[in-house]
Coordinates of C-alpha atoms in Angstrom, one line a residue:
X1 CA 0.0 0.0 0.0
X2 CA 1.3 3.4 -1.0
X3 CA 1.5 6.2 1.6
X4 CA 0.7 9.0 -0.9
X5 CA -0.9 8.7 -4.3
X6 CA -1.6 11.1 -7.2
X7 CA -4.6 10.4 -9.4
X8 CA -4.6 12.0 -12.9
X9 CA -8.2 12.5 -14.1
X10 CA -9.7 13.9 -17.3
X11 CA -13.1 14.8 -15.9
X12 CA -14.4 15.6 -12.4
X13 CA -17.3 13.1 -12.8
X14 CA -15.0 10.2 -13.7
X15 CA -13.8 10.3 -10.2
X16 CA -17.0 8.4 -9.2
X17 CA -15.9 5.6 -11.5
X18 CA -12.2 5.6 -10.6
X19 CA -12.2 6.2 -6.9
X20 CA -13.6 2.9 -5.6
X21 CA -10.8 1.1 -7.6
X22 CA -7.9 2.9 -5.7
X23 CA -9.2 3.7 -2.3
X24 CA -7.7 0.6 -0.7
X25 CA -4.3 1.3 -2.3
X26 CA -3.5 4.6 -0.5
X27 CA -2.8 4.9 3.2
X28 CA -2.4 8.6 4.0
X29 CA -2.9 11.2 1.2
X30 CA -4.5 11.1 -2.3
X31 CA -3.9 14.1 -4.6
X32 CA -6.1 14.6 -7.6
X33 CA -4.8 16.4 -10.6
X34 CA -7.2 17.3 -13.5
X35 CA -5.2 17.5 -16.7
X36 CA -5.4 21.1 -18.0
X37 CA -8.6 21.8 -19.9
X38 CA -8.6 23.2 -23.4
X39 CA -9.5 26.8 -24.3
X40 CA -12.7 27.2 -22.2
X41 CA -16.2 27.4 -23.5
X42 CA -19.2 27.7 -21.1
X43 CA -19.3 24.0 -20.3
X44 CA -15.6 23.4 -19.7
X45 CA -15.3 26.5 -17.6
X46 CA -18.0 25.1 -15.4
X47 CA -15.8 22.1 -14.8
X48 CA -13.5 24.2 -12.7
X49 CA -16.2 24.5 -10.1
X50 CA -17.9 21.2 -10.8
X51 CA -14.6 19.9 -9.6
X52 CA -15.7 20.9 -6.1
X53 CA -18.6 18.4 -6.5
X54 CA -15.9 15.8 -6.6
X55 CA -15.3 16.4 -2.9
X56 CA -18.9 15.8 -2.2
X57 CA -19.1 12.5 -4.0
X58 CA -15.8 10.8 -2.9
X59 CA -16.5 7.7 -0.9
X60 CA -15.6 8.0 2.9
X61 CA -12.0 7.3 3.4
X62 CA -9.4 7.4 6.1
X63 CA -7.1 9.3 3.7
X64 CA -6.7 13.0 3.2
X65 CA -8.0 13.8 -0.3
X66 CA -6.6 17.0 -1.9
X67 CA -7.6 18.3 -5.4
X68 CA -4.8 20.3 -7.0
X69 CA -5.9 23.5 -8.7
X70 CA -3.0 24.0 -11.2
X71 CA -4.7 22.1 -14.0
X72 CA -8.1 23.7 -13.4
X73 CA -6.5 27.2 -13.6
X74 CA -5.1 26.3 -17.0
X75 CA -1.5 26.4 -16.0
X76 CA -0.2 24.0 -18.7
X77 CA 3.5 24.4 -18.1
X78 CA 3.4 24.8 -14.4
X79 CA 5.2 22.5 -12.0
X80 CA 3.1 20.1 -10.0
X81 CA 4.2 20.7 -6.4
X82 CA 2.9 18.6 -3.5
X83 CA 3.9 18.8 0.2
X84 CA 4.2 15.1 0.5
X85 CA 6.2 12.9 -1.8
X86 CA 4.1 10.9 -4.2
X87 CA 4.6 7.1 -4.2
X88 CA 2.2 6.0 -7.0
X89 CA 0.5 7.8 -9.9
X90 CA -2.9 6.5 -11.0
X91 CA -4.3 7.3 -14.4
X92 CA -7.4 6.2 -16.4
X93 CA -8.0 5.3 -20.1
X94 CA -8.7 8.9 -21.0
X95 CA -5.1 10.0 -20.2
X96 CA -2.8 9.9 -23.2
X97 CA 0.8 8.6 -22.9
X98 CA 2.2 12.1 -23.5
X99 CA 0.0 13.6 -20.8
X100 CA 1.2 10.9 -18.4
X101 CA 4.8 11.7 -19.3
X102 CA 4.1 15.4 -18.8
X103 CA 2.8 14.9 -15.3
X104 CA 5.7 12.6 -14.4
X105 CA 8.2 15.2 -15.5
X106 CA 6.3 18.1 -13.9
X107 CA 5.9 16.4 -10.5
X108 CA 8.6 17.9 -8.3
X109 CA 8.1 15.8 -5.2
X110 CA 8.0 12.1 -5.8
X111 CA 9.6 9.1 -4.0
X112 CA 12.6 7.4 -5.6
X113 CA 10.5 4.3 -6.4
X114 CA 7.4 6.2 -7.6
X115 CA 5.4 4.0 -10.1
X116 CA 2.5 4.5 -12.4
X117 CA -0.7 2.3 -12.2
X118 CA -3.4 2.1 -14.8
X119 CA -7.0 2.1 -13.4
X120 CA -9.9 0.8 -15.3
X121 CA -13.0 2.9 -14.3
X122 CA -15.8 0.9 -12.7
X123 CA -18.7 1.1 -15.2
X124 CA -21.1 0.0 -12.5
X125 CA -20.8 3.3 -10.7
X126 CA -23.3 6.0 -11.5
X127 CA -22.0 8.8 -13.7
X128 CA -23.1 12.3 -14.3
X129 CA -20.7 13.1 -17.1
X130 CA -23.2 15.2 -19.0
X131 CA -25.1 16.7 -16.1
X132 CA -25.1 20.4 -15.9
X133 CA -25.5 22.5 -12.8
X134 CA -26.5 26.2 -13.1
X135 CA -25.3 27.0 -9.6
X136 CA -21.8 27.3 -10.9
X137 CA -22.7 30.1 -13.5
X138 CA -22.5 32.7 -10.7
X139 CA -19.2 31.4 -9.5
X140 CA -17.6 32.0 -12.9
X141 CA -18.6 35.7 -13.1
X142 CA -15.2 37.2 -12.6
X143 CA -11.9 36.6 -10.7
X144 CA -10.6 38.8 -7.9
X145 CA -7.1 39.8 -6.8
X146 CA -8.0 39.8 -3.1
X147 CA -10.4 37.3 -1.6
X148 CA -11.2 36.7 2.1
X149 CA -13.1 34.1 4.1
X150 CA -13.3 33.0 7.7
X151 CA -14.3 30.0 9.9
X152 CA -13.3 27.7 12.7
X153 CA -11.7 25.1 10.5
X154 CA -11.5 22.4 13.2
X155 CA -10.4 19.0 11.8
X156 CA -10.4 19.9 8.1
X157 CA -13.2 18.0 6.3
X158 CA -14.5 18.1 2.8
X159 CA -16.8 21.0 3.5
X160 CA -13.8 23.1 4.5
X161 CA -11.9 21.9 1.5
X162 CA -14.7 23.0 -0.8
X163 CA -14.9 26.4 0.8
X164 CA -11.1 27.0 0.7
X165 CA -10.8 25.6 -2.9
X166 CA -13.6 27.9 -4.1
X167 CA -11.8 30.9 -2.6
X168 CA -8.5 29.8 -4.2
X169 CA -10.2 29.4 -7.6
X170 CA -11.7 32.8 -7.4
X171 CA -8.5 34.5 -6.3
X172 CA -5.6 35.6 -8.6
X173 CA -3.2 37.2 -6.1
X174 CA -3.8 37.2 -2.3
X175 CA -6.2 35.0 -0.2
X176 CA -6.8 36.0 3.4
X177 CA -8.3 33.5 5.9
X178 CA -9.5 34.4 9.4
X179 CA -9.5 31.5 11.9
X180 CA -11.7 31.9 15.0
X181 CA -9.8 32.3 18.3
X182 CA -10.8 30.2 21.3
X183 CA -12.7 33.3 22.6
X184 CA -15.3 32.8 19.8
X185 CA -16.0 29.1 20.5
X186 CA -18.2 29.2 23.6
X187 CA -21.3 28.2 21.7
X188 CA -19.7 25.3 19.9
X189 CA -20.6 21.7 20.7
X190 CA -17.8 19.9 22.6
X191 CA -15.6 23.0 22.3
X192 CA -13.1 21.4 24.6
X193 CA -12.2 19.0 21.7
X194 CA -11.6 21.8 19.2
X195 CA -8.0 21.9 18.0
X196 CA -5.8 24.9 19.3
X197 CA -6.0 28.0 17.1
X198 CA -2.4 27.7 16.0
X199 CA -3.0 24.1 14.9
X200 CA -6.0 25.1 12.8
X201 CA -4.1 28.0 11.2
X202 CA -1.3 25.7 10.3
X203 CA -3.7 23.1 8.8
X204 CA -5.5 25.7 6.7
X205 CA -2.2 27.3 5.5
X206 CA -0.7 23.9 4.7
X207 CA -3.8 22.8 2.7
X208 CA -3.9 26.0 0.7
X209 CA -0.2 25.9 -0.2
X210 CA -0.6 22.3 -1.2
X211 CA -3.5 22.7 -3.6
X212 CA -2.3 26.1 -5.1
X213 CA 1.3 27.3 -4.2
X214 CA 1.0 30.2 -6.7
X215 CA -1.1 32.5 -4.5
X216 CA -0.1 34.7 -1.5
X217 CA -1.7 33.5 1.7
X218 CA -2.4 35.3 5.0
X219 CA -4.0 33.0 7.6
X220 CA -4.6 34.8 10.9
X221 CA -6.6 34.5 14.1
X222 CA -9.8 36.5 14.4
X223 CA -11.5 37.6 17.7
X224 CA -14.9 38.6 16.3
X225 CA -17.1 37.9 13.2
X226 CA -15.5 40.8 11.3
X227 CA -11.8 40.2 11.6
X228 CA -9.8 42.4 9.2
X229 CA -12.7 42.7 6.7
X230 CA -14.0 46.0 8.0
X231 CA -10.6 47.7 7.8
X232 CA -8.8 46.4 4.7
X233 CA -9.7 48.4 1.6
X234 CA -8.0 45.8 -0.7
X235 CA -10.5 43.0 -0.1
X236 CA -12.9 42.5 -3.1
X237 CA -14.8 39.3 -2.4
X238 CA -15.8 37.2 0.6
X239 CA -16.6 33.5 0.4
X240 CA -19.2 32.2 2.9
X241 CA -21.2 29.1 3.6
X242 CA -24.9 29.5 2.9
X243 CA -25.7 29.7 6.7
X244 CA -23.3 32.6 7.3
X245 CA -24.5 35.0 4.5
X246 CA -26.0 37.3 7.2
X247 CA -22.5 37.7 8.6
X248 CA -21.4 38.9 5.2
X249 CA -24.2 41.4 5.0
X250 CA -23.2 42.8 8.5
X251 CA -19.6 43.1 7.3
X252 CA -20.7 45.1 4.3
X253 CA -22.7 47.4 6.5
X254 CA -19.6 48.1 8.5
X255 CA -17.5 48.6 5.4
X256 CA -20.0 51.2 4.0
X257 CA -20.0 53.0 7.3
X258 CA -16.2 53.2 7.1
X259 CA -16.3 54.5 3.6
X260 CA -15.1 51.2 2.0
X261 CA -16.5 49.4 -1.0
X262 CA -18.8 46.5 -0.1
X263 CA -17.5 43.0 -0.8
X264 CA -19.0 40.8 -3.4
X265 CA -20.5 37.8 -1.6
X266 CA -20.3 34.3 -2.9
X267 CA -22.2 31.7 -0.8
X268 CA -21.1 28.1 -1.0
X269 CA -23.8 25.4 -0.5
X270 CA -23.7 23.3 2.6
X271 CA -23.0 19.6 2.2
X272 CA -25.5 17.1 3.6
X273 CA -24.1 14.3 5.9
X274 CA -24.5 10.9 4.4
X275 CA -25.6 9.1 7.6
X276 CA -25.9 5.7 5.8
X277 CA -22.1 5.4 5.4
X278 CA -20.8 7.3 8.4
X279 CA -20.2 6.3 12.0
X280 CA -22.9 8.7 13.2
X281 CA -26.0 9.0 15.3
X282 CA -29.4 10.7 15.0
X283 CA -28.3 13.5 17.3
X284 CA -25.8 14.8 14.7
X285 CA -26.4 17.7 12.4
X286 CA -27.8 17.1 8.9
X287 CA -24.9 19.0 7.4
X288 CA -21.3 17.9 7.3
X289 CA -19.7 19.7 10.2
X290 CA -16.8 19.6 12.6
X291 CA -19.3 19.2 15.5
X292 CA -20.3 15.8 14.0
X293 CA -16.7 14.8 13.8
X294 CA -16.1 15.8 17.5
X295 CA -19.2 13.8 18.5
X296 CA -17.7 10.7 16.8
X297 CA -14.7 11.0 19.0
X298 CA -16.8 10.3 22.1
X299 CA -16.0 6.8 23.4
X300 CA -12.9 6.5 21.3
X301 CA -9.3 6.4 22.5
X302 CA -8.2 10.0 22.4
X303 CA -4.7 9.2 23.5
X304 CA -3.1 5.9 24.5
X305 CA -2.6 5.3 28.2
X306 CA 0.9 5.3 29.5
X307 CA 2.1 2.0 31.2
X308 CA 1.7 2.2 35.0
X309 CA 4.2 0.0 36.8
X310 CA 3.1 1.3 40.2
X311 CA 0.1 -1.0 40.3
X312 CA -0.6 -4.6 39.3
X313 CA -1.7 -5.1 35.6
X314 CA -4.8 -7.0 36.8
X315 CA -7.3 -6.0 37.7
X316 CA -7.2 -3.2 35.1
X317 CA -8.3 0.0 36.8
X318 CA -10.2 2.7 35.0
X319 CA -10.6 6.0 36.7
X320 CA -14.0 7.4 35.8
X321 CA -14.3 11.1 36.6
X322 CA -15.8 14.4 35.4
X323 CA -17.6 17.4 36.7
X324 CA -20.5 17.2 39.1
X325 CA -23.8 16.2 37.5
X326 CA -22.0 15.1 34.3
X327 CA -23.6 11.6 34.3
X328 CA -20.7 9.6 35.8
X329 CA -23.0 7.3 37.8
X330 CA -25.1 6.5 34.7
X331 CA -22.0 5.6 32.8
X332 CA -20.7 3.5 35.7
X333 CA -24.0 1.6 36.0
X334 CA -23.9 0.7 32.3
X335 CA -20.2 -0.4 32.6
X336 CA -21.3 -2.6 35.5
X337 CA -23.9 -4.2 33.2
X338 CA -21.2 -4.8 30.7
X339 CA -19.1 -6.7 33.3
X340 CA -17.0 -4.1 35.2
X341 CA -16.7 -4.0 39.0
X342 CA -17.6 -0.5 40.1
X343 CA -16.3 1.3 43.1
X344 CA -18.1 4.6 43.9
X345 CA -15.7 6.9 45.8
X346 CA -18.6 9.0 47.1
X347 CA -20.3 6.0 48.6
X348 CA -16.9 5.0 50.2
X349 CA -16.6 8.6 51.6
X350 CA -20.1 8.7 53.0
X351 CA -19.4 5.5 55.1
X352 CA -16.2 7.0 56.5
X353 CA -18.3 9.8 58.1
X354 CA -20.3 7.2 60.1
X355 CA -19.9 6.9 63.9
X356 CA -16.8 4.9 64.8
X357 CA -15.4 5.2 61.3
X358 CA -12.0 6.8 60.6
X359 CA -13.1 10.2 59.4
X360 CA -15.8 10.8 62.1
X361 CA -13.9 12.3 64.9
X362 CA -11.4 14.2 62.7
X363 CA -14.2 16.0 60.9
X364 CA -15.9 17.0 64.2
X365 CA -12.6 18.2 65.6
X366 CA -12.1 20.6 62.6
X367 CA -15.7 21.7 61.9
X368 CA -17.2 21.5 65.3
X369 CA -20.3 19.8 66.7
X370 CA -22.7 22.1 64.7
X371 CA -22.4 19.7 61.7
X372 CA -24.0 16.9 63.7
X373 CA -27.6 15.8 63.6
X374 CA -29.7 15.1 66.8
X375 CA -28.5 11.5 66.5
X376 CA -24.8 12.7 66.5
X377 CA -24.3 11.7 62.9
X378 CA -22.4 13.9 60.5
X379 CA -25.0 16.0 58.5
X380 CA -23.3 16.1 55.0
X381 CA -25.6 18.9 53.8
X382 CA -24.5 21.1 56.7
X383 CA -20.9 20.1 56.0
X384 CA -21.3 20.8 52.3
X385 CA -22.8 24.3 52.9
X386 CA -19.6 25.1 54.9
X387 CA -16.9 23.7 52.5
X388 CA -18.4 24.8 49.2
X389 CA -18.4 28.4 50.3
X390 CA -14.9 28.4 51.7
X391 CA -11.9 27.0 49.7
X392 CA -9.8 26.8 52.9
X393 CA -12.4 24.8 54.7
X394 CA -12.8 22.5 51.6
X395 CA -9.1 21.9 51.5
X396 CA -9.1 21.0 55.2
X397 CA -11.9 18.5 54.6
X398 CA -10.1 17.0 51.6
X399 CA -6.9 16.6 53.6
X400 CA -8.8 14.5 56.1
X401 CA -11.0 12.4 53.8
X402 CA -9.0 11.8 50.5
X403 CA -6.2 9.6 52.0
X404 CA -8.9 7.6 53.9
X405 CA -10.9 7.1 50.7
X406 CA -7.9 6.0 48.7
X407 CA -6.9 3.5 51.5
X408 CA -10.3 2.0 51.5
X409 CA -10.5 1.8 47.7
X410 CA -7.2 0.0 47.6
X411 CA -8.5 -2.5 50.1
X412 CA -11.6 -3.1 48.0
X413 CA -9.6 -3.6 44.8
X414 CA -7.3 -6.1 46.5
X415 CA -10.3 -8.1 47.8
X416 CA -12.1 -8.1 44.4
X417 CA -12.2 -11.5 42.8
X418 CA -13.6 -12.6 39.5
X419 CA -13.4 -9.2 37.7
X420 CA -10.6 -8.2 35.3
X421 CA -11.8 -4.6 35.0
X422 CA -12.5 -2.3 37.9
X423 CA -14.0 1.2 37.5
X424 CA -13.3 3.8 40.2
X425 CA -15.9 6.4 39.9
X426 CA -14.6 9.6 41.6
X427 CA -15.4 13.2 40.9
X428 CA -12.2 14.2 42.8
X429 CA -9.9 11.8 40.9
X430 CA -7.7 14.5 39.4
X431 CA -7.9 16.9 42.3
X432 CA -6.8 14.1 44.7
X433 CA -4.1 13.0 42.3
X434 CA -5.5 9.5 42.2
X435 CA -4.9 9.1 38.4
X436 CA -1.6 7.5 39.3
X437 CA -3.5 4.6 40.9
X438 CA -5.3 3.9 37.6
X439 CA -4.3 2.3 34.3
X440 CA -6.3 4.9 32.3
X441 CA -8.7 7.8 32.8
X442 CA -12.3 8.0 31.3
X443 CA -14.0 11.4 31.6
X444 CA -17.6 12.6 31.3
X445 CA -18.3 16.3 30.5
X446 CA -21.3 18.5 29.9
X447 CA -21.5 22.2 29.4
X448 CA -21.5 24.3 32.6
X449 CA -25.0 25.7 32.0
X450 CA -26.4 22.1 31.7
X451 CA -24.5 21.0 34.8
X452 CA -26.0 24.0 36.7
X453 CA -29.6 23.0 35.7
X454 CA -29.1 19.4 36.6
X455 CA -27.5 20.2 40.0
X456 CA -30.3 22.6 40.8
X457 CA -33.0 20.0 40.0
X458 CA -31.2 17.1 41.6
X459 CA -30.0 18.7 44.8
X460 CA -32.6 21.4 45.1
X461 CA -29.9 24.1 45.1
X462 CA -30.1 27.7 44.2
X463 CA -28.2 28.8 41.0
X464 CA -25.4 30.3 43.2
X465 CA -25.1 27.2 45.3
X466 CA -24.8 25.1 42.1
X467 CA -22.2 27.4 40.5
X468 CA -20.2 27.4 43.7
X469 CA -19.9 23.6 43.6
X470 CA -19.1 23.5 39.9
X471 CA -16.5 26.2 40.2
X472 CA -14.8 24.3 43.1
X473 CA -13.9 21.5 40.6
X474 CA -11.5 21.4 37.6
X475 CA -12.7 22.9 34.4
X476 CA -13.9 20.7 31.5
X477 CA -10.7 21.6 29.6
X478 CA -8.6 20.2 32.5
X479 CA -10.7 17.0 32.6
X480 CA -10.3 16.6 28.8
X481 CA -6.5 17.2 29.0
X482 CA -6.2 14.2 31.3
X483 CA -8.7 11.9 29.4
X484 CA -7.8 8.8 27.5
X485 CA -11.5 8.3 26.7
X486 CA -14.2 11.0 26.7
X487 CA -18.0 10.8 27.1
X488 CA -20.8 13.3 27.1
X489 CA -24.3 12.6 28.5
X490 CA -25.7 15.8 26.9
X491 CA -27.8 13.9 24.4
X492 CA -30.0 10.9 24.6
X493 CA -29.5 7.8 26.7
X494 CA -29.1 5.8 23.5
X495 CA -26.2 8.0 22.3
X496 CA -24.6 7.7 25.7
X497 CA -24.8 3.9 25.5
X498 CA -23.3 4.0 22.0
X499 CA -20.3 5.9 23.4
X500 CA -19.9 3.5 26.3
X501 CA -20.1 0.4 24.1
X502 CA -17.6 1.9 21.7
X503 CA -15.2 2.5 24.6
X504 CA -15.8 -0.9 26.2
X505 CA -15.2 -2.8 22.9
X506 CA -12.1 -0.8 22.3
X507 CA -10.8 -1.6 25.7
X508 CA -11.4 -5.4 25.3
X509 CA -9.6 -5.3 21.9
X510 CA -6.4 -3.6 23.2
X511 CA -5.9 -4.9 26.7
X512 CA -4.9 -8.4 27.5
X513 CA -6.2 -9.9 30.8

């Protein structure tokens, strides 16, 4: 199997016939090069933008597909430059031998053992060779020296590639791309999984330079919806997705107020998600989006666990943690049904407060007899009201209780028989530094506003009381930073179960007991 391939194609629609034949032969990246079209008439010019349809129709792959623009821009004698060395060149029966030779000699970055492979198109695949699409007429009305667009661009997918390729095809000199800073991401689903801004900037710039190295690019962070668009007089056109056209109109209002020429606006249609072929669920958006991709990461191994030689390899201990009201207990119960032995740290802690138990007298000595009920039992509600309003008091309680919980948990683990997998459910797992007593960490998160609502309803707390408890714990970002596997119970029980089964099956496949 080749790491990187280059497919030479004569027509955008022939991709549908060729692609199934080669998708198993490329491991990492597949470049697509359309041989330069002849002197354009109305139909062949449309093919420049019909090319973008090729991204829509390519079968789902685990490879990075990149359609090069040099041929579509009519650059007959230009060098074909790719960031990654090409190992194999695929071509179909419409490519003449002299055209193949031209590509071989023009390709500047190929491996020493680069070979050519003829591909017979699959005639069984549907073809739209003669289908016309009037939506591209508008796109062909003029080219622009300076084009601008913006977006989050998290985990570049084919919707992003279409947007960026459209902008590059419309541009003749300089293309500016604004990438949203973290401060603009609060409304995004699973924002904690969004790649860092500098990573997204690097990915956008790398993709653009790969598909068309002839343009000048400026890729920069933006901190509001306008970015540089309301100040730069050189911008001529803005590329937008259909759902953000209103933002383009707001930009033009600001430009007019500043005495600048309004930008020509080109909306690019959204792509529908093909849920029949994707690892998706009914909660996902209908359009192709980064949010869907982030949802599909739930229950998967985000990062491999590091070997822990401080504890025995069996039983295999999973630390299950997350913010308060994030659904940890629901996840733990389902894992129990799947065969795990579950230890609930809160339940262990509650028993330690009982009369004649290790924590009882120490807690009274520190917090006084006012925390006791008429039966001389520790009233955890009274104790909670004290510690969740005073960080110093909370730290005093933790100093007493955390070592005792860990000691009791270790004793339970040692006495557990007949279970290869133990799940330690503990909200304080990271704060207490117990992750070093686990083989890997599984985390559940929900947005803070959802946690507040759940906590108010479950514990009959005021909004302030709920927020005080939430703010006393690590942030979602801190939890995610430490997670090997991530869950979110924000959606339906069915989707939560899908995540858990995914994680459980992955665990069984990669850990030997």
